[in-house]
Amino acid sequence: MATEQKRDEQSMKPAPRVTVPAVMGAKGRRKLTMLTAYDYCTARWVDRAGVDMILVGDSLAMVMLGHEDTLSVTMEEMLHHTRAVARGTQRALVIGDMPFLSYQVSVAQAVENAGRFLKEGRAQAVKLEGGASVLQQVRAIVEAGIPVQGHLGLTPQSIAKLGGFKVQGKDQEAVNKLLEDALALSEAGCFSLVLEAIPASVAQRITEAVPIPTIGIGAGRACDGQVLVIHDLVGLFDRFVPRFVKQYDALGQRIMEAVIRYRDEVEKGVFPGPEHTFGAIPS
Ligand code: KIV
């Protein structure tokens, strides 16, 4: 954890919010950290742990709502969760993930929906997926004063086109396209760029080519930062575990064990004990 933050914790003053210029300025100086969060309590813990950015990812469709993919989550659902995360954070830069069809249909709709993440969701930036096809949208959103994070490689909103959750950038043509798109997104005004499920050597080339920080997920160590889905990191989501995930805990298992102990104690009449019970009102 940064010394700066420790000092702020000791003085009980709220730590200053990580800014977009601070994220951009970190390139080549220090590694950036980003994690997803979708609710108030989790956001508070993640924020206190000192990560730079919290992404309210559209992955919430899968890990919070149980959908098969990210396609069906709505603007209203995304805003609902973004507001909760914003209420739980003081320090991390909060990024709202623009859901499928909230920015692809028209530039005007993209700007309006991006604005809603800041106005109603209280996020400080938005993320959207894609390269050449979304450049106009990126330019217009940035022009409106809204910071945009790009997302290339495996872009889950395009799984129908990609044929599933597959590693991208595996031939020369695909690598060239990724490099072109990354440079174009940076020129269009993105402040950072998520690179998902691409070979480490390709992520390294992109990282060296663009002036903005790259944030990798399944893209190797050379990226300027890393992002994971919080449910993967703590071992809560067990439907599948992608190869690029490191589980730092087995929270799902620990929750189940705690619930089994509770059930057992209730069934045996051990819980609630006297210390959890109110006495009679003195007469
Ligand atoms: O929705 C999400 O969680 C994401 C991350 C995997 C980058 O887009």
mmCIF file of C-alpha atoms and ligand atoms in Angstrom:
data_model
loop_
_atom_site.group_PDB
_atom_site.id
_atom_site.type_symbol
_atom_site.label_atom_id
_atom_site.label_comp_id
_atom_site.label_asym_id
_atom_site.label_seq_id
_atom_site.Cartn_x
_atom_site.Cartn_y
_atom_site.Cartn_z
ATOM 1 C CA MET A 1 0.000 0.000 0.000
ATOM 2 C CA ALA A 2 1.302 3.473 -0.859
ATOM 3 C CA THR A 3 2.959 5.397 2.008
ATOM 4 C CA GLU A 4 0.758 8.349 1.085
ATOM 5 C CA GLN A 5 -2.361 6.308 1.824
ATOM 6 C CA LYS A 6 -1.017 5.004 5.151
ATOM 7 C CA ARG A 7 -0.419 8.585 6.243
ATOM 8 C CA ASP A 8 -3.965 9.494 5.282
ATOM 9 C CA GLU A 9 -5.366 6.523 7.221
ATOM 10 C CA GLN A 10 -3.393 7.571 10.332
ATOM 11 C CA SER A 11 -4.627 11.138 10.171
ATOM 12 C CA MET A 12 -8.186 9.814 9.544
ATOM 13 C CA LYS A 13 -8.532 12.238 6.645
ATOM 14 C CA PRO A 14 -10.151 10.817 3.533
ATOM 15 C CA ALA A 15 -7.412 9.841 1.077
ATOM 16 C CA PRO A 16 -7.409 11.944 -2.087
ATOM 17 C CA ARG A 17 -9.156 10.316 -5.060
ATOM 18 C CA VAL A 18 -6.910 8.763 -7.728
ATOM 19 C CA THR A 19 -7.270 10.967 -10.802
ATOM 20 C CA VAL A 20 -7.157 10.287 -14.534
ATOM 21 C CA PRO A 21 -3.928 12.356 -14.916
ATOM 22 C CA ALA A 22 -2.392 10.322 -12.043
ATOM 23 C CA VAL A 23 -3.271 7.068 -13.828
ATOM 24 C CA MET A 24 -1.786 8.370 -17.091
ATOM 25 C CA GLY A 25 1.321 9.632 -15.276
ATOM 26 C CA ALA A 26 1.971 6.202 -13.753
ATOM 27 C CA LYS A 27 3.008 4.729 -17.105
ATOM 28 C CA GLY A 28 6.629 3.626 -16.942
ATOM 29 C CA ARG A 29 6.890 4.632 -13.258
ATOM 30 C CA ARG A 30 4.838 2.113 -11.294
ATOM 31 C CA LYS A 31 2.370 -0.710 -11.931
ATOM 32 C CA LEU A 32 -1.322 0.157 -11.761
ATOM 33 C CA THR A 33 -3.962 -1.994 -10.066
ATOM 34 C CA MET A 34 -7.598 -2.326 -11.026
ATOM 35 C CA LEU A 35 -10.299 -4.665 -9.707
ATOM 36 C CA THR A 36 -13.990 -4.974 -10.316
ATOM 37 C CA ALA A 37 -16.591 -4.367 -7.611
ATOM 38 C CA TYR A 38 -20.354 -4.251 -7.923
ATOM 39 C CA ASP A 39 -21.681 -3.422 -4.455
ATOM 40 C CA TYR A 40 -21.103 -1.049 -1.548
ATOM 41 C CA CYS A 41 -19.473 -3.444 0.952
ATOM 42 C CA THR A 42 -17.039 -5.019 -1.498
ATOM 43 C CA ALA A 43 -16.151 -1.604 -2.902
ATOM 44 C CA ARG A 44 -15.281 -0.387 0.618
ATOM 45 C CA TRP A 45 -12.863 -3.297 1.203
ATOM 46 C CA VAL A 46 -11.291 -2.991 -2.238
ATOM 47 C CA ASP A 47 -10.945 0.777 -1.828
ATOM 48 C CA ARG A 48 -9.318 0.406 1.600
ATOM 49 C CA ALA A 49 -6.856 -2.112 0.150
ATOM 50 C CA GLY A 50 -5.519 0.712 -1.993
ATOM 51 C CA VAL A 51 -6.201 -0.309 -5.604
ATOM 52 C CA ASP A 52 -5.975 2.549 -8.100
ATOM 53 C CA MET A 53 -9.147 1.869 -10.082
ATOM 54 C CA ILE A 54 -12.436 0.076 -9.402
ATOM 55 C CA LEU A 55 -14.288 -1.064 -12.490
ATOM 56 C CA VAL A 56 -18.013 -1.672 -12.196
ATOM 57 C CA GLY A 57 -17.676 -4.227 -14.975
ATOM 58 C CA ASP A 58 -20.492 -5.545 -17.112
ATOM 59 C CA SER A 59 -19.135 -8.914 -15.875
ATOM 60 C CA LEU A 60 -21.683 -8.265 -13.140
ATOM 61 C CA ALA A 61 -24.160 -9.836 -15.541
ATOM 62 C CA MET A 62 -22.380 -13.155 -14.973
ATOM 63 C CA VAL A 63 -20.961 -13.026 -11.441
ATOM 64 C CA MET A 64 -23.761 -11.053 -9.740
ATOM 65 C CA LEU A 65 -26.835 -11.828 -11.817
ATOM 66 C CA GLY A 66 -26.069 -15.339 -13.093
ATOM 67 C CA HIS A 67 -26.382 -14.655 -16.830
ATOM 68 C CA GLU A 68 -24.452 -16.799 -19.347
ATOM 69 C CA ASP A 69 -22.608 -13.789 -20.795
ATOM 70 C CA THR A 70 -22.440 -10.003 -20.456
ATOM 71 C CA LEU A 71 -24.908 -9.138 -23.231
ATOM 72 C CA SER A 72 -28.166 -8.797 -21.336
ATOM 73 C CA VAL A 73 -27.167 -6.398 -18.569
ATOM 74 C CA THR A 74 -28.965 -3.050 -18.913
ATOM 75 C CA MET A 75 -27.982 0.590 -18.395
ATOM 76 C CA GLU A 76 -30.336 0.764 -15.396
ATOM 77 C CA GLU A 77 -28.726 -2.297 -13.768
ATOM 78 C CA MET A 78 -25.223 -0.920 -14.430
ATOM 79 C CA LEU A 79 -26.147 2.473 -12.947
ATOM 80 C CA HIS A 80 -27.745 0.847 -9.898
ATOM 81 C CA HIS A 81 -24.499 -1.039 -9.116
ATOM 82 C CA THR A 82 -22.241 1.903 -10.039
ATOM 83 C CA ARG A 83 -24.034 4.146 -7.519
ATOM 84 C CA ALA A 84 -23.540 1.536 -4.790
ATOM 85 C CA VAL A 85 -19.820 1.225 -5.591
ATOM 86 C CA ALA A 86 -19.390 4.996 -5.707
ATOM 87 C CA ARG A 87 -20.938 5.254 -2.228
ATOM 88 C CA GLY A 88 -18.372 2.726 -0.963
ATOM 89 C CA THR A 89 -15.230 4.380 -2.318
ATOM 90 C CA GLN A 90 -13.157 7.367 -1.318
ATOM 91 C CA ARG A 91 -9.830 6.836 -3.026
ATOM 92 C CA ALA A 92 -10.095 4.614 -6.104
ATOM 93 C CA LEU A 93 -11.030 6.011 -9.492
ATOM 94 C CA VAL A 94 -14.460 4.508 -10.242
ATOM 95 C CA ILE A 95 -15.044 3.418 -13.841
ATOM 96 C CA GLY A 96 -18.494 2.468 -15.157
ATOM 97 C CA ASP A 97 -18.526 -0.178 -17.884
ATOM 98 C CA MET A 98 -20.843 0.774 -20.756
ATOM 99 C CA PRO A 99 -23.132 -2.204 -21.456
ATOM 100 C CA PHE A 100 -23.836 -3.798 -24.833
ATOM 101 C CA LEU A 101 -25.800 -1.478 -27.174
ATOM 102 C CA SER A 102 -25.458 1.545 -24.908
ATOM 103 C CA TYR A 103 -22.810 3.108 -27.204
ATOM 104 C CA GLN A 104 -22.809 1.152 -30.484
ATOM 105 C CA VAL A 105 -26.083 2.495 -31.920
ATOM 106 C CA SER A 106 -25.212 6.174 -32.285
ATOM 107 C CA VAL A 107 -22.641 8.714 -31.158
ATOM 108 C CA ALA A 108 -25.335 10.860 -29.498
ATOM 109 C CA GLN A 109 -26.631 7.908 -27.490
ATOM 110 C CA ALA A 110 -23.077 6.965 -26.500
ATOM 111 C CA VAL A 111 -22.412 10.457 -25.097
ATOM 112 C CA GLU A 112 -25.740 10.513 -23.276
ATOM 113 C CA ASN A 113 -25.216 7.097 -21.685
ATOM 114 C CA ALA A 114 -21.585 7.836 -20.785
ATOM 115 C CA GLY A 115 -22.814 11.030 -19.115
ATOM 116 C CA ARG A 116 -25.332 9.053 -17.065
ATOM 117 C CA PHE A 117 -22.476 7.042 -15.511
ATOM 118 C CA LEU A 118 -21.031 10.300 -14.151
ATOM 119 C CA LYS A 119 -24.272 12.143 -13.352
ATOM 120 C CA GLU A 120 -26.333 9.294 -11.935
ATOM 121 C CA GLY A 121 -23.727 6.613 -11.199
ATOM 122 C CA ARG A 122 -21.178 9.069 -9.683
ATOM 123 C CA ALA A 123 -18.329 7.295 -11.546
ATOM 124 C CA GLN A 124 -15.322 9.306 -12.689
ATOM 125 C CA ALA A 125 -14.812 7.550 -16.046
ATOM 126 C CA VAL A 126 -16.346 4.991 -18.402
ATOM 127 C CA LYS A 127 -15.016 1.960 -20.258
ATOM 128 C CA LEU A 128 -16.168 0.659 -23.615
ATOM 129 C CA GLU A 129 -15.098 -2.185 -25.886
ATOM 130 C CA GLY A 130 -13.776 -2.102 -29.435
ATOM 131 C CA GLY A 131 -11.335 -0.383 -31.774
ATOM 132 C CA ALA A 132 -11.905 1.312 -35.129
ATOM 133 C CA SER A 133 -15.680 0.862 -34.895
ATOM 134 C CA VAL A 134 -16.020 3.017 -31.757
ATOM 135 C CA LEU A 135 -13.515 5.807 -32.437
ATOM 136 C CA GLN A 136 -16.191 8.404 -33.181
ATOM 137 C CA GLN A 137 -17.926 7.554 -29.930
ATOM 138 C CA VAL A 138 -14.667 7.774 -27.950
ATOM 139 C CA ARG A 139 -13.844 11.190 -29.453
ATOM 140 C CA ALA A 140 -17.320 12.551 -28.714
ATOM 141 C CA ILE A 141 -17.427 11.220 -25.142
ATOM 142 C CA VAL A 142 -13.955 12.605 -24.378
ATOM 143 C CA GLU A 143 -14.983 15.905 -26.017
ATOM 144 C CA ALA A 144 -17.893 16.011 -23.549
ATOM 145 C CA GLY A 145 -15.366 15.891 -20.706
ATOM 146 C CA ILE A 146 -15.811 12.226 -19.807
ATOM 147 C CA PRO A 147 -12.640 10.117 -19.474
ATOM 148 C CA VAL A 148 -12.758 6.873 -21.492
ATOM 149 C CA GLN A 149 -10.914 3.609 -20.936
ATOM 150 C CA GLY A 150 -10.650 1.418 -24.053
ATOM 151 C CA HIS A 151 -10.835 -2.392 -24.159
ATOM 152 C CA LEU A 152 -9.242 -4.587 -26.862
ATOM 153 C CA GLY A 153 -8.478 -8.278 -27.403
ATOM 154 C CA LEU A 154 -11.177 -10.557 -26.066
ATOM 155 C CA THR A 155 -14.125 -8.160 -25.938
ATOM 156 C CA PRO A 156 -16.933 -10.180 -24.302
ATOM 157 C CA GLN A 157 -19.719 -8.042 -25.836
ATOM 158 C CA SER A 158 -18.626 -9.446 -29.235
ATOM 159 C CA ILE A 159 -18.546 -13.148 -28.289
ATOM 160 C CA ALA A 160 -21.097 -13.949 -30.990
ATOM 161 C CA LYS A 161 -18.665 -12.563 -33.588
ATOM 162 C CA LEU A 162 -15.552 -13.988 -31.897
ATOM 163 C CA GLY A 163 -17.134 -17.448 -31.530
ATOM 164 C CA GLY A 164 -16.779 -17.612 -27.734
ATOM 165 C CA PHE A 165 -14.385 -16.618 -24.966
ATOM 166 C CA LYS A 166 -11.162 -17.220 -26.932
ATOM 167 C CA VAL A 167 -7.604 -15.873 -26.845
ATOM 168 C CA GLN A 168 -7.200 -13.131 -29.480
ATOM 169 C CA GLY A 169 -4.219 -11.796 -31.473
ATOM 170 C CA LYS A 170 -2.934 -15.189 -32.570
ATOM 171 C CA ASP A 171 -1.896 -14.380 -36.173
ATOM 172 C CA GLN A 172 0.004 -11.512 -37.761
ATOM 173 C CA GLU A 173 -3.106 -9.889 -39.247
ATOM 174 C CA ALA A 174 -4.845 -9.893 -35.860
ATOM 175 C CA VAL A 175 -1.731 -8.501 -34.144
ATOM 176 C CA ASN A 176 -1.489 -5.657 -36.684
ATOM 177 C CA LYS A 177 -5.173 -4.847 -36.162
ATOM 178 C CA LEU A 178 -4.727 -4.784 -32.373
ATOM 179 C CA LEU A 179 -1.735 -2.420 -32.706
ATOM 180 C CA GLU A 180 -3.646 -0.140 -35.103
ATOM 181 C CA ASP A 181 -6.707 -0.090 -32.847
ATOM 182 C CA ALA A 182 -4.629 0.595 -29.730
ATOM 183 C CA LEU A 183 -2.889 3.573 -31.345
ATOM 184 C CA ALA A 184 -6.184 4.883 -32.734
ATOM 185 C CA LEU A 185 -7.920 4.643 -29.330
ATOM 186 C CA SER A 186 -5.028 6.468 -27.706
ATOM 187 C CA GLU A 187 -5.155 9.198 -30.376
ATOM 188 C CA ALA A 188 -8.935 9.438 -29.953
ATOM 189 C CA GLY A 189 -8.350 10.349 -26.297
ATOM 190 C CA CYS A 190 -8.585 7.163 -24.199
ATOM 191 C CA PHE A 191 -6.711 7.588 -20.915
ATOM 192 C CA SER A 192 -5.916 3.871 -20.576
ATOM 193 C CA LEU A 193 -6.560 0.598 -22.331
ATOM 194 C CA VAL A 194 -7.637 -2.829 -21.090
ATOM 195 C CA LEU A 195 -6.011 -5.708 -22.997
ATOM 196 C CA GLU A 196 -7.851 -8.987 -22.457
ATOM 197 C CA ALA A 197 -6.730 -12.528 -23.332
ATOM 198 C CA ILE A 198 -3.937 -11.861 -25.805
ATOM 199 C CA PRO A 199 -0.419 -13.356 -25.916
ATOM 200 C CA ALA A 200 2.041 -11.657 -23.558
ATOM 201 C CA SER A 201 4.381 -10.735 -26.430
ATOM 202 C CA VAL A 202 1.539 -8.921 -28.251
ATOM 203 C CA ALA A 203 0.541 -7.047 -25.077
ATOM 204 C CA GLN A 204 4.185 -6.027 -24.639
ATOM 205 C CA ARG A 205 4.339 -4.623 -28.188
ATOM 206 C CA ILE A 206 1.130 -2.648 -27.643
ATOM 207 C CA THR A 207 2.330 -1.412 -24.245
ATOM 208 C CA GLU A 208 5.561 -0.157 -25.809
ATOM 209 C CA ALA A 209 3.725 1.423 -28.746
ATOM 210 C CA VAL A 210 1.056 3.474 -26.940
ATOM 211 C CA PRO A 211 1.633 6.474 -24.640
ATOM 212 C CA ILE A 212 -1.287 5.501 -22.339
ATOM 213 C CA PRO A 213 -1.212 2.778 -19.647
ATOM 214 C CA THR A 214 -2.303 -0.715 -20.664
ATOM 215 C CA ILE A 215 -4.170 -2.758 -18.060
ATOM 216 C CA GLY A 216 -3.900 -6.475 -18.706
ATOM 217 C CA ILE A 217 -6.172 -9.393 -17.913
ATOM 218 C CA GLY A 218 -4.734 -12.573 -19.361
ATOM 219 C CA ALA A 219 -2.190 -10.433 -21.235
ATOM 220 C CA GLY A 220 1.042 -11.091 -19.310
ATOM 221 C CA ARG A 221 3.307 -9.056 -17.071
ATOM 222 C CA ALA A 222 4.536 -6.413 -19.473
ATOM 223 C CA CYS A 223 1.295 -4.422 -19.250
ATOM 224 C CA ASP A 224 1.399 -1.204 -17.234
ATOM 225 C CA GLY A 225 -1.162 -2.620 -14.809
ATOM 226 C CA GLN A 226 -3.426 -5.590 -14.093
ATOM 227 C CA VAL A 227 -7.149 -6.108 -13.598
ATOM 228 C CA LEU A 228 -9.130 -9.089 -12.313
ATOM 229 C CA VAL A 229 -12.771 -9.756 -11.536
ATOM 230 C CA ILE A 230 -13.041 -9.635 -7.722
ATOM 231 C CA HIS A 231 -15.191 -12.797 -7.592
ATOM 232 C CA ASP A 232 -12.393 -14.673 -9.395
ATOM 233 C CA LEU A 233 -9.645 -13.261 -7.170
ATOM 234 C CA VAL A 234 -11.349 -14.252 -3.892
ATOM 235 C CA GLY A 235 -12.700 -17.581 -5.177
ATOM 236 C CA LEU A 236 -16.418 -16.787 -5.167
ATOM 237 C CA PHE A 237 -17.284 -17.541 -8.787
ATOM 238 C CA ASP A 238 -16.932 -21.271 -9.417
ATOM 239 C CA ARG A 239 -18.784 -21.841 -12.699
ATOM 240 C CA PHE A 240 -15.427 -21.715 -14.511
ATOM 241 C CA VAL A 241 -11.983 -20.371 -13.684
ATOM 242 C CA PRO A 242 -10.082 -18.895 -16.643
ATOM 243 C CA ARG A 243 -6.373 -19.798 -16.930
ATOM 244 C CA PHE A 244 -5.349 -16.177 -16.296
ATOM 245 C CA VAL A 245 -7.069 -16.037 -12.901
ATOM 246 C CA LYS A 246 -5.128 -16.403 -9.663
ATOM 247 C CA GLN A 247 -7.421 -17.232 -6.763
ATOM 248 C CA TYR A 248 -5.994 -15.544 -3.666
ATOM 249 C CA ASP A 249 -8.639 -17.083 -1.408
ATOM 250 C CA ALA A 250 -11.462 -19.618 -1.404
ATOM 251 C CA LEU A 251 -14.191 -17.316 -0.063
ATOM 252 C CA GLY A 252 -17.029 -19.341 -1.573
ATOM 253 C CA GLN A 253 -15.898 -22.394 0.393
ATOM 254 C CA ARG A 254 -15.385 -20.312 3.555
ATOM 255 C CA ILE A 255 -18.866 -18.783 3.266
ATOM 256 C CA MET A 256 -20.378 -22.232 2.888
ATOM 257 C CA GLU A 257 -18.473 -23.542 5.936
ATOM 258 C CA ALA A 258 -19.646 -20.576 8.058
ATOM 259 C CA VAL A 259 -23.249 -21.156 6.958
ATOM 260 C CA ILE A 260 -22.999 -24.867 7.778
ATOM 261 C CA ARG A 261 -21.725 -23.985 11.304
ATOM 262 C CA TYR A 262 -24.634 -21.538 11.725
ATOM 263 C CA ARG A 263 -27.189 -24.085 10.510
ATOM 264 C CA ASP A 264 -25.728 -26.710 12.830
ATOM 265 C CA GLU A 265 -25.828 -24.420 15.888
ATOM 266 C CA VAL A 266 -29.418 -23.331 15.190
ATOM 267 C CA GLU A 267 -30.517 -26.936 14.726
ATOM 268 C CA LYS A 268 -28.795 -27.936 18.007
ATOM 269 C CA GLY A 269 -30.256 -24.954 19.909
ATOM 270 C CA VAL A 270 -26.753 -23.533 20.611
ATOM 271 C CA PHE A 271 -27.330 -20.249 18.723
ATOM 272 C CA PRO A 272 -28.441 -17.710 19.875
ATOM 273 C CA GLY A 273 -26.455 -17.898 23.123
ATOM 274 C CA PRO A 274 -27.107 -15.712 26.172
ATOM 275 C CA GLU A 275 -24.655 -13.090 24.827
ATOM 276 C CA HIS A 276 -26.854 -12.665 21.750
ATOM 277 C CA THR A 277 -30.102 -12.470 23.720
ATOM 278 C CA PHE A 278 -31.841 -9.470 25.287
ATOM 279 C CA GLY A 279 -32.877 -9.819 28.921
ATOM 280 C CA ALA A 280 -36.334 -9.028 30.301
ATOM 281 C CA ILE A 281 -37.182 -5.346 30.756
ATOM 282 C CA PRO A 282 -36.501 -4.572 34.483
ATOM 283 C CA SER A 283 -39.774 -3.820 36.291
HETATM 284 O O1 KIV B 1 -16.539 -6.447 -17.169
HETATM 285 C C1 KIV B 1 -15.412 -6.660 -16.715
HETATM 286 O O2 KIV B 1 -15.236 -7.145 -15.600
HETATM 287 C C2 KIV B 1 -14.269 -6.309 -17.550
HETATM 288 C C3 KIV B 1 -12.916 -6.691 -17.048
HETATM 289 C C4 KIV B 1 -12.689 -8.130 -17.222
HETATM 290 C C5 KIV B 1 -11.844 -5.878 -17.672
HETATM 291 O O3 KIV B 1 -14.440 -5.772 -18.597
#
